[in-house]
Coordinates of C-alpha atoms in Angstrom, one line a residue:
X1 CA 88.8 -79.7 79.8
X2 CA 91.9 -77.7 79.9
X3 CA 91.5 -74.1 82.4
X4 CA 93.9 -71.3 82.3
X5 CA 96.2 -70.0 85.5
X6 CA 93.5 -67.8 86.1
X7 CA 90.4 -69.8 86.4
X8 CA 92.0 -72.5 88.6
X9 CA 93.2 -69.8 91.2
X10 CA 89.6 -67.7 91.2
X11 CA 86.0 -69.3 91.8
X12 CA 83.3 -67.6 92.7
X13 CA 82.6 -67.4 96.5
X14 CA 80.9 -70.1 97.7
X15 CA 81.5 -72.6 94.7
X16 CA 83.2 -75.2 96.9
X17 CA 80.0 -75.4 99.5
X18 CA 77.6 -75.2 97.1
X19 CA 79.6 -78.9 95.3
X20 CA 79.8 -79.9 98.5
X21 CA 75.9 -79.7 99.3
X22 CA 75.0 -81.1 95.8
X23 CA 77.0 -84.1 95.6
X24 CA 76.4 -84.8 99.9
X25 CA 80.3 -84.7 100.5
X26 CA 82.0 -82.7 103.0
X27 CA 83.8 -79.0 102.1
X28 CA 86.5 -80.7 103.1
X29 CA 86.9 -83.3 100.2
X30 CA 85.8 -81.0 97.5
X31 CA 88.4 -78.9 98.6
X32 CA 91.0 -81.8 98.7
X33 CA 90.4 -82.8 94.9
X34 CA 90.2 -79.4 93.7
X35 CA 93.6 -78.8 95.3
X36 CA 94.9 -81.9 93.2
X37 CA 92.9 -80.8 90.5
X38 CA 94.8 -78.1 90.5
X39 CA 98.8 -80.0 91.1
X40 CA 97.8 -81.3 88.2
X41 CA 96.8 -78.9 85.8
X42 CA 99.9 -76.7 86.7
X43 CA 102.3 -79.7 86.5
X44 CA 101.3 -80.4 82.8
X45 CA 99.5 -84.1 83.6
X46 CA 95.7 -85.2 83.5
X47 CA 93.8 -84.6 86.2
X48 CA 92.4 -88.1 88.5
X49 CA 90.0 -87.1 91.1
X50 CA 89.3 -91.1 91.3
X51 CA 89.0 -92.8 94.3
X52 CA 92.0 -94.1 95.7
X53 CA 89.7 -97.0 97.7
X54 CA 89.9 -100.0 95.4
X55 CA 87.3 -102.0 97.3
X56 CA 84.2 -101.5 98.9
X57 CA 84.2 -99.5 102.1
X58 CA 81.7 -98.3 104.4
X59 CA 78.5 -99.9 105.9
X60 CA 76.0 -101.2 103.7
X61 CA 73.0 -99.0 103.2
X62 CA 69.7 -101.1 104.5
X63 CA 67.3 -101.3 101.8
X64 CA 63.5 -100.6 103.3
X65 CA 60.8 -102.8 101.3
X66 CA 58.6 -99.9 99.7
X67 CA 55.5 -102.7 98.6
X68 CA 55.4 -103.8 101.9
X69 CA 55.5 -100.3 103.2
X70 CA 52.2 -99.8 101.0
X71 CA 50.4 -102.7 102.9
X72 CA 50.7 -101.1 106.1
X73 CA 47.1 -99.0 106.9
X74 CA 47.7 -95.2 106.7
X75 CA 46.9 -95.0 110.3
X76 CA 50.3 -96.9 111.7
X77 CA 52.4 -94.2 109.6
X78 CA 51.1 -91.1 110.8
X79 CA 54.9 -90.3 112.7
X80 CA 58.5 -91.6 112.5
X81 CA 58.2 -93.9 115.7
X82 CA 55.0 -95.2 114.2
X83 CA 56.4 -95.8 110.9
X84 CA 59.4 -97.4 112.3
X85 CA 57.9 -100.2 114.1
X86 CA 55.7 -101.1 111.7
X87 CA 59.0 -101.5 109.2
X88 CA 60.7 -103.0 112.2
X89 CA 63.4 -100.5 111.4
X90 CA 65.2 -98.3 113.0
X91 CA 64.5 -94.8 113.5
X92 CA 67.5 -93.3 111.9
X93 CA 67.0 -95.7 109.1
X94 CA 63.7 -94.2 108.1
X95 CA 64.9 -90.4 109.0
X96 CA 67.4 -90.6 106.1
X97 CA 65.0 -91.7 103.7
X98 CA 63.0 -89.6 104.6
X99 CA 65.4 -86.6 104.1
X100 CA 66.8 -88.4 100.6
X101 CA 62.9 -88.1 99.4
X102 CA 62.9 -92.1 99.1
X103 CA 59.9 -91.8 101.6
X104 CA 57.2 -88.4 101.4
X105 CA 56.3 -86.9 104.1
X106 CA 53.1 -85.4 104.1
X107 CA 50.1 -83.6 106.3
X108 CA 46.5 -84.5 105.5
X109 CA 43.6 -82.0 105.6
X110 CA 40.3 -82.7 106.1
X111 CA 38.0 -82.1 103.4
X112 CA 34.2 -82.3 103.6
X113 CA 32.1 -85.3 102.3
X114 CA 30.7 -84.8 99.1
X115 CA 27.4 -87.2 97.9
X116 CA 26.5 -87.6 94.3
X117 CA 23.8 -85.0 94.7
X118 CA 26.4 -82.3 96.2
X119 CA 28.7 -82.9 93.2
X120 CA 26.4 -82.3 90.4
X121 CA 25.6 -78.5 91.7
X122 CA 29.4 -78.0 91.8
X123 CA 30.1 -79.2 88.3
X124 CA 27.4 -77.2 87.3
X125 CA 28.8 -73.8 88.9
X126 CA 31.8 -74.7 87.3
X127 CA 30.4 -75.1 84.3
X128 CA 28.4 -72.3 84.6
X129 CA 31.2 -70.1 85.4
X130 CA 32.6 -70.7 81.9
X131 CA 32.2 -68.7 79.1
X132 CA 32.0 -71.0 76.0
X133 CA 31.8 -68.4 73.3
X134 CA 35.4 -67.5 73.4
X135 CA 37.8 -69.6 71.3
X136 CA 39.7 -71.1 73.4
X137 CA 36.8 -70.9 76.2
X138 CA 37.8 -68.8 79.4
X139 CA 36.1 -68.5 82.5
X140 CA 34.1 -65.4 83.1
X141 CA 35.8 -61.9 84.5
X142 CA 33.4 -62.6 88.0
X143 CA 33.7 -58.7 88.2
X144 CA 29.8 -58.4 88.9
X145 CA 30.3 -61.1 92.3
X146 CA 30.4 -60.5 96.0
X147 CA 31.6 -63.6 98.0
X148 CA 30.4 -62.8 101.5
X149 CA 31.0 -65.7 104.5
X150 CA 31.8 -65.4 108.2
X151 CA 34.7 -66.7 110.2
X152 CA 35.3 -66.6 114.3
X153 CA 38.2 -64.5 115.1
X154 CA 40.2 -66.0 118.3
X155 CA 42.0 -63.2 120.2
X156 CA 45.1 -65.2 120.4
X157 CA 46.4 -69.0 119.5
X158 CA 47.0 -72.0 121.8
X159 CA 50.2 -72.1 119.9
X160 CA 52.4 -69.2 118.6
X161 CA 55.9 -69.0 117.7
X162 CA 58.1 -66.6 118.2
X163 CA 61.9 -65.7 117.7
X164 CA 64.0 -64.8 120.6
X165 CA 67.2 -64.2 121.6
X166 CA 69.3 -66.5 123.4
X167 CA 69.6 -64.6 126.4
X168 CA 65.8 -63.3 126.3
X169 CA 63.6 -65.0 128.2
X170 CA 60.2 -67.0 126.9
X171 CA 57.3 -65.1 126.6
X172 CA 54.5 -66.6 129.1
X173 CA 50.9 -66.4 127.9
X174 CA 48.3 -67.7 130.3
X175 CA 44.2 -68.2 129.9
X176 CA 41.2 -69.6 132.2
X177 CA 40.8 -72.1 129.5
X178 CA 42.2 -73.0 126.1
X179 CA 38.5 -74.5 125.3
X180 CA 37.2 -71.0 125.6
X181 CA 39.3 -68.3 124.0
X182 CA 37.5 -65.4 123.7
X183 CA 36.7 -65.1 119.8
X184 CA 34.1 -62.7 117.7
X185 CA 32.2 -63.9 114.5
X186 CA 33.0 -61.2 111.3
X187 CA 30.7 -60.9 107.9
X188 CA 33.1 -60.3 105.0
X189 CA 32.4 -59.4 101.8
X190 CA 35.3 -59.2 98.8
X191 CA 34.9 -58.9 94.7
X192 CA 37.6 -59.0 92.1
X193 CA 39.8 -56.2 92.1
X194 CA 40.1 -53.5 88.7
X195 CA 43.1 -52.6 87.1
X196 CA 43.6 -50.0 84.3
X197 CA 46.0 -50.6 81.9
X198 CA 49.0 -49.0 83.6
X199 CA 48.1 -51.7 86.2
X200 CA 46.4 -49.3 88.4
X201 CA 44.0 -49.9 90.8
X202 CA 40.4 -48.8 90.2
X203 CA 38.3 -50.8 92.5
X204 CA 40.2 -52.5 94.9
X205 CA 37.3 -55.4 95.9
X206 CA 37.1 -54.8 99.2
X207 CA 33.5 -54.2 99.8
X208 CA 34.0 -54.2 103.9
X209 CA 34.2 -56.4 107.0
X210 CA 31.9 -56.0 109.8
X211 CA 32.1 -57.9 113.6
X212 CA 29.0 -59.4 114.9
X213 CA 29.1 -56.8 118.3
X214 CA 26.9 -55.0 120.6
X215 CA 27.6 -51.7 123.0
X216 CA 26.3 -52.1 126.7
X217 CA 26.9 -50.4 130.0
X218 CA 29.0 -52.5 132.1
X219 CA 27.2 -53.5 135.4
X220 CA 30.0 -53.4 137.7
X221 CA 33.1 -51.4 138.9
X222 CA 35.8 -53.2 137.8
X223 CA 39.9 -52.4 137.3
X224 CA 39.4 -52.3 133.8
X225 CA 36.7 -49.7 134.3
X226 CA 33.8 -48.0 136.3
X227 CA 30.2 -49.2 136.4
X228 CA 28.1 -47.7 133.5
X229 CA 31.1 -47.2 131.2
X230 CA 30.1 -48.3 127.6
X231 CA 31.6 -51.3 126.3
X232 CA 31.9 -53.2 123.1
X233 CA 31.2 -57.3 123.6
X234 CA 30.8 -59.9 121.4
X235 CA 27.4 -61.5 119.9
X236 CA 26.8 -65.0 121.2
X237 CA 25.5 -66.7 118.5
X238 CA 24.4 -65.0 115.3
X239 CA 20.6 -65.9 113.9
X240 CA 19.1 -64.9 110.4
X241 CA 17.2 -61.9 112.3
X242 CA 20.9 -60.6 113.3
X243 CA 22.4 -61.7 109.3
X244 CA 19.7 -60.2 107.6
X245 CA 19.7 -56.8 109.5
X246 CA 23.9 -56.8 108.7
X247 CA 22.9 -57.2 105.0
X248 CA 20.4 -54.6 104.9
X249 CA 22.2 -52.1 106.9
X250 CA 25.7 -52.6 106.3
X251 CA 26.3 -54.8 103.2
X252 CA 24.3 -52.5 100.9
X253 CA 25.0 -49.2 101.8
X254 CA 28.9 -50.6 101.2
X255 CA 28.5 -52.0 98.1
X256 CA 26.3 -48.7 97.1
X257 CA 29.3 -46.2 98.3
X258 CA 31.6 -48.6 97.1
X259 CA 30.9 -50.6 93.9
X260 CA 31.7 -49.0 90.3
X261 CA 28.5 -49.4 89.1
X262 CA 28.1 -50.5 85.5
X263 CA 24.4 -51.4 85.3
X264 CA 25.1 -55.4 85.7
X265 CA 23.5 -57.2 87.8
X266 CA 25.6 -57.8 91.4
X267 CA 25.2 -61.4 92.9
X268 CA 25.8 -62.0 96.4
X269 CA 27.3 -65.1 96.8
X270 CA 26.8 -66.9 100.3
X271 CA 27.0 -70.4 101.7
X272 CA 24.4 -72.8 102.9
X273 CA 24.5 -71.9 106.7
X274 CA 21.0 -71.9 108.3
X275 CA 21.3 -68.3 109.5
X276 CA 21.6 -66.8 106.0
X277 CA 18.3 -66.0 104.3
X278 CA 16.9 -67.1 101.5
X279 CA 16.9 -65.6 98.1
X280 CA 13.5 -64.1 97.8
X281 CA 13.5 -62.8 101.5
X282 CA 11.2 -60.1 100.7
X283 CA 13.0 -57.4 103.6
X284 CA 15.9 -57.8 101.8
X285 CA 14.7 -57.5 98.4
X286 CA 12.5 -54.5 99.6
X287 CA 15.6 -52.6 100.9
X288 CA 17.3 -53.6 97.3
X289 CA 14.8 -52.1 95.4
X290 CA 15.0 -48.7 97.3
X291 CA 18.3 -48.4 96.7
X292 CA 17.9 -48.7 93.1
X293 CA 20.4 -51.1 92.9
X294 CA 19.9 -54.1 90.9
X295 CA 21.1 -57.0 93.8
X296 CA 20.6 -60.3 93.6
X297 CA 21.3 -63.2 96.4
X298 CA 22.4 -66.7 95.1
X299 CA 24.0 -69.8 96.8
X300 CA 27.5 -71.6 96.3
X301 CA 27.4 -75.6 96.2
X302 CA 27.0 -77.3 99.2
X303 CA 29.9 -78.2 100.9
X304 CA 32.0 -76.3 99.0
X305 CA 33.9 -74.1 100.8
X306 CA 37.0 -74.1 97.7
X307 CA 34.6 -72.0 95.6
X308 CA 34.6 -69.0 98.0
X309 CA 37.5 -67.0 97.7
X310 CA 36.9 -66.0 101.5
X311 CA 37.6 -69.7 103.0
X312 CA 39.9 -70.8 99.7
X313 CA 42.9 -68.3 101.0
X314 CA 41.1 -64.4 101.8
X315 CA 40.6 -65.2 105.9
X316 CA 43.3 -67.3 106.3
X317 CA 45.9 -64.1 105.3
X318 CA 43.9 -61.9 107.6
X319 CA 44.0 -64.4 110.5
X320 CA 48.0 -64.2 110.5
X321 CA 47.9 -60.5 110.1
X322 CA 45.6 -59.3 112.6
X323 CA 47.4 -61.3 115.2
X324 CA 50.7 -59.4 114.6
X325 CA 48.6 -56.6 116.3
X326 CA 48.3 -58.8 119.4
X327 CA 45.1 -57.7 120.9
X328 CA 44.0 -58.2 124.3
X329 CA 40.5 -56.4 124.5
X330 CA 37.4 -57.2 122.2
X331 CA 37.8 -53.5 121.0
X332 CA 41.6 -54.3 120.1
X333 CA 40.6 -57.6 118.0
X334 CA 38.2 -55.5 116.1
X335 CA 40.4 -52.6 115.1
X336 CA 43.0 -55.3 114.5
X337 CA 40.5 -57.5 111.7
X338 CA 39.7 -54.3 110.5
X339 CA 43.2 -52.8 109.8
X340 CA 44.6 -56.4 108.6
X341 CA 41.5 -56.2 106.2
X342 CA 42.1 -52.8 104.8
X343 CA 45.8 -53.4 104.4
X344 CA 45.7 -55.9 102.3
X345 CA 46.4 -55.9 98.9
X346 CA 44.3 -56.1 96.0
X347 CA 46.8 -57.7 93.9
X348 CA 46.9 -60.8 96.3
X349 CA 43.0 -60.5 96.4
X350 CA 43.6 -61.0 92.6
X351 CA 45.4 -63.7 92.8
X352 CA 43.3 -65.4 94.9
X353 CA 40.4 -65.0 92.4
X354 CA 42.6 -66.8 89.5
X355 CA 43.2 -69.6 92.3
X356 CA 39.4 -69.8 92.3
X357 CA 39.3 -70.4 88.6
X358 CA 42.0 -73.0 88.7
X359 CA 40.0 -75.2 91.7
X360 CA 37.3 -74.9 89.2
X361 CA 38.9 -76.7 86.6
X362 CA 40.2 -79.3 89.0
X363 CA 36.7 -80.3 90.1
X364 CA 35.9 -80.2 86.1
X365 CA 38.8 -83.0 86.0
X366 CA 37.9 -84.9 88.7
X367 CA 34.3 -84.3 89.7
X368 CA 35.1 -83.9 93.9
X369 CA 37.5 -82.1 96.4
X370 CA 40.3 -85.3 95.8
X371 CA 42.6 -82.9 94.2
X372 CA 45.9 -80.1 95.4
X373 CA 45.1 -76.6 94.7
X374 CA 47.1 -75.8 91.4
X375 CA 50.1 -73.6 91.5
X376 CA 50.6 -71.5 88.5
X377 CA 54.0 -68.8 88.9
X378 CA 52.1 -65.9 89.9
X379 CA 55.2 -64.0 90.7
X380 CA 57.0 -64.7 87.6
X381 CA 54.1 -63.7 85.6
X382 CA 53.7 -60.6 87.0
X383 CA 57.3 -60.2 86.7
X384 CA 56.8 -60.5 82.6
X385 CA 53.4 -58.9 82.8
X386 CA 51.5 -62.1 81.8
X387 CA 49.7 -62.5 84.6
X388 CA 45.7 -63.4 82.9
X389 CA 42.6 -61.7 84.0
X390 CA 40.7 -65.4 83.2
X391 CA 42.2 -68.9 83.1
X392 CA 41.7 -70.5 80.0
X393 CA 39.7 -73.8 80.0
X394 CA 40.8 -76.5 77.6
X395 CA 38.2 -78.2 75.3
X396 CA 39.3 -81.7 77.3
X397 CA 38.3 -80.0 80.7
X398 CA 35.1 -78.8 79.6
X399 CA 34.3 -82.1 78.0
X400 CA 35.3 -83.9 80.7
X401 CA 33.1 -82.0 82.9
X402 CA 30.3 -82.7 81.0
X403 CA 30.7 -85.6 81.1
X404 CA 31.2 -86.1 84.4
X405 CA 28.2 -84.2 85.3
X406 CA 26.1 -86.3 83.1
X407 CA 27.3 -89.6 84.4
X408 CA 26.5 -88.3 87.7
X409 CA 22.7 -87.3 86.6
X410 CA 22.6 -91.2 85.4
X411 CA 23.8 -92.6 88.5
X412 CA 21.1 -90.1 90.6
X413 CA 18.4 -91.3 88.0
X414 CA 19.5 -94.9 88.7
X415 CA 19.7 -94.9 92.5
X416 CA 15.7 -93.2 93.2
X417 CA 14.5 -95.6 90.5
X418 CA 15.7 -98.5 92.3
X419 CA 14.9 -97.0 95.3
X420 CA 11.2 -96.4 94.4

């Protein structure tokens, strides 16, 4: 490739590193054979940027035996050390194949145990949740849903990190007992988000977040404060009395002020916990019907905390935002959850929505939880204004899920009449 005068002497800033990094070299040597590179070109010969080394040099690179690597149990490979002497290697030995991706490292989450009868009900929500009449078949809008779920709050972590100067000193952080880190139990309740067609929001989902609290007069003078002042405290544990009184009295009067009522049915949508109540609890559907509002409770799948957009991604954002607030009182923590919640964006809330419609389709596939939670670009399809309201589901998905549910049904069928 012949280059003018002008090319050879001008690169772009930071061309030489960025060879260097790609072809694992040092700046040094790319700069070296550019230089004669260079010689070259203005001399009138052809450029040779070959090695000068006619025979082989430097050590030998140890070869690890990858089958035998898959023989050894999962449990002697959790670390580098462990790894290691199972390999009867050495430590640097694995570390760079580690870092040249010739071995994975990865982190393992526990997921809950699913039985053949828990799987069924979750292939049929998904299935449910699909809207068949379209061509090619979507899931539905959910925009007539309310995921509600609770989640303990800690007022700070066993572990933070922060970023200091080098001169500043370490924060110190000390506690009676990391067992017992003073916590509080919140109700949330979130619905898809509505956009206009300018991309406007109309209804940002956010039906409300309320702490499980009471207000008493403390007993004692203490040097926080004086006896009888009023003081907000945390509830100890949380029964279906306590749930279904924060249902009546806060959940519906939200969702009443809040909701842009379109004369659809709302659904409720709520876990499997023992304190939540049942469908027909007949306060609850009492204090429904004098609102006028046409509420309905249902239940999620057993053991399926992926198909509430609270647990799939919602709490876990509020968790790191409230603790940027660093609280210290039970009064702090709760205006802390509660700004974190109201600050957050409906757009994200969106997007966790569309990641519940792409877990659904993986448990279509596969029938369990034994699957990564699909990534699909968001940000650049927001960026070219393609981001869907619905995921599409492929006529193989749906088949297979069908399928799947079916052979499931079988196996259930099989296993009582053998058992009778």
């Amino acid at each position: 490739m012949l280059l003018n005068e002008s090319v050879i002497e001008s690169l772009p800033k930071g061309t030489l590193s960025r060879v260097a990094y790609h072809f694992s070299v040092g700046k040094r040597s790319v700069e070296r054979l550019w230089h004669a590179a260079k010689l070259a070109i203005r001399n009138g010969v052809p450029v040779d940027v070959s090695s000068k080394m006619v025979k082989k040099i430097g050590r030998k690179k140890i070869q690890i035996d990858f089958e035998m690597m898959k023989s050894i149990p999962y449990s002697r490979r959790t670390n580098i050390r462990s790894t290691t002497k199972a390999l009867d290697m050495s430590k640097t030995t694995v570390h760079r194949r580690v870092k040249e991706g010739s071995i994975k490292a990865h982190s393992n989450a526990m997921k809950p145990g699913l039985k053949l009868s828990t799987k069924i009900p979750r292939l049929k929500h998904c299935l449910s949740m699909v809207d068949e009449s379209l061509s090619p078949a979507k899931f539905h809008a959910m925009y007539n849903r309310i995921h509600i779920d609770e989640k303990w709050f800690y007022m700070s972590k066993t572990l933070q990190k922060y970023y200091l100067h080098p001169l500043e000193e370490e924060p110190l952080r000390t506690c009676h007992s990391k067992r017992f880190l003073p916590k509080i139990m919140f109700l949330s309740a979130v619905a898809l988000p509505r956009f206009d067609a300018a991309g406007n929001v109309i209804f940002d989902g956010k039906i409300g977040i309320r702490a499980f609290v009471f207000m008493v007069a403390a007993q004692r003078t203490s040097k926080n404060r004086v006896a009888g002042t009023i003081e907000m405290r945390p509830m100890k544990s949380v029964t279906k009395i306590v749930t279904r009184s924060f249902l009546i009295e806060k959940l519906l009067p939200a969702i009443k002020q809040k909701w842009p009522h379109d004369g659809s049915t709302i659904f409720v949508q709520q876990d499997n916990a023992k304190p939540h109540i049942s469908i027909t609890d007949r306060e609850f559907c009492e204090a429904v019907r004098q609102s006028g509002m046409d509420v309905q409770m249902c239940f999620q799948p057993a053991n399926s905390p992926d198909l509430n957009t609270n647990d799939l991604g919602f709490f876990r954002s509020i968790n790191e935002h409230q603790h940027v607030y660093a609280p210290n009182t039970v009064l702090e923590l709760v205006r802390g959850v509660g700004k974190a919640y109201d600050e957050y964006s409906p757009d994200l809330l969106n997007r966790i929505f569309l990641t519940l419609q792409t877990c659904m389709v993986e448990i279509m596939k596969r029938g369990g939880n034994n699957y990564h939670i699909p990534h699909m670009n968001k940000e650049r399809l927001i960026r070219l204004n393609q981001l869907p309201t619905c995921i599409e589901c492929e006529d193989e998905v749906l088949n297979a899920g069908k399928e799947a549910l079916q052979a499931l049904i079988q196996k259930v069928n099989e296993a009582r009449r053998l058992a009778n």
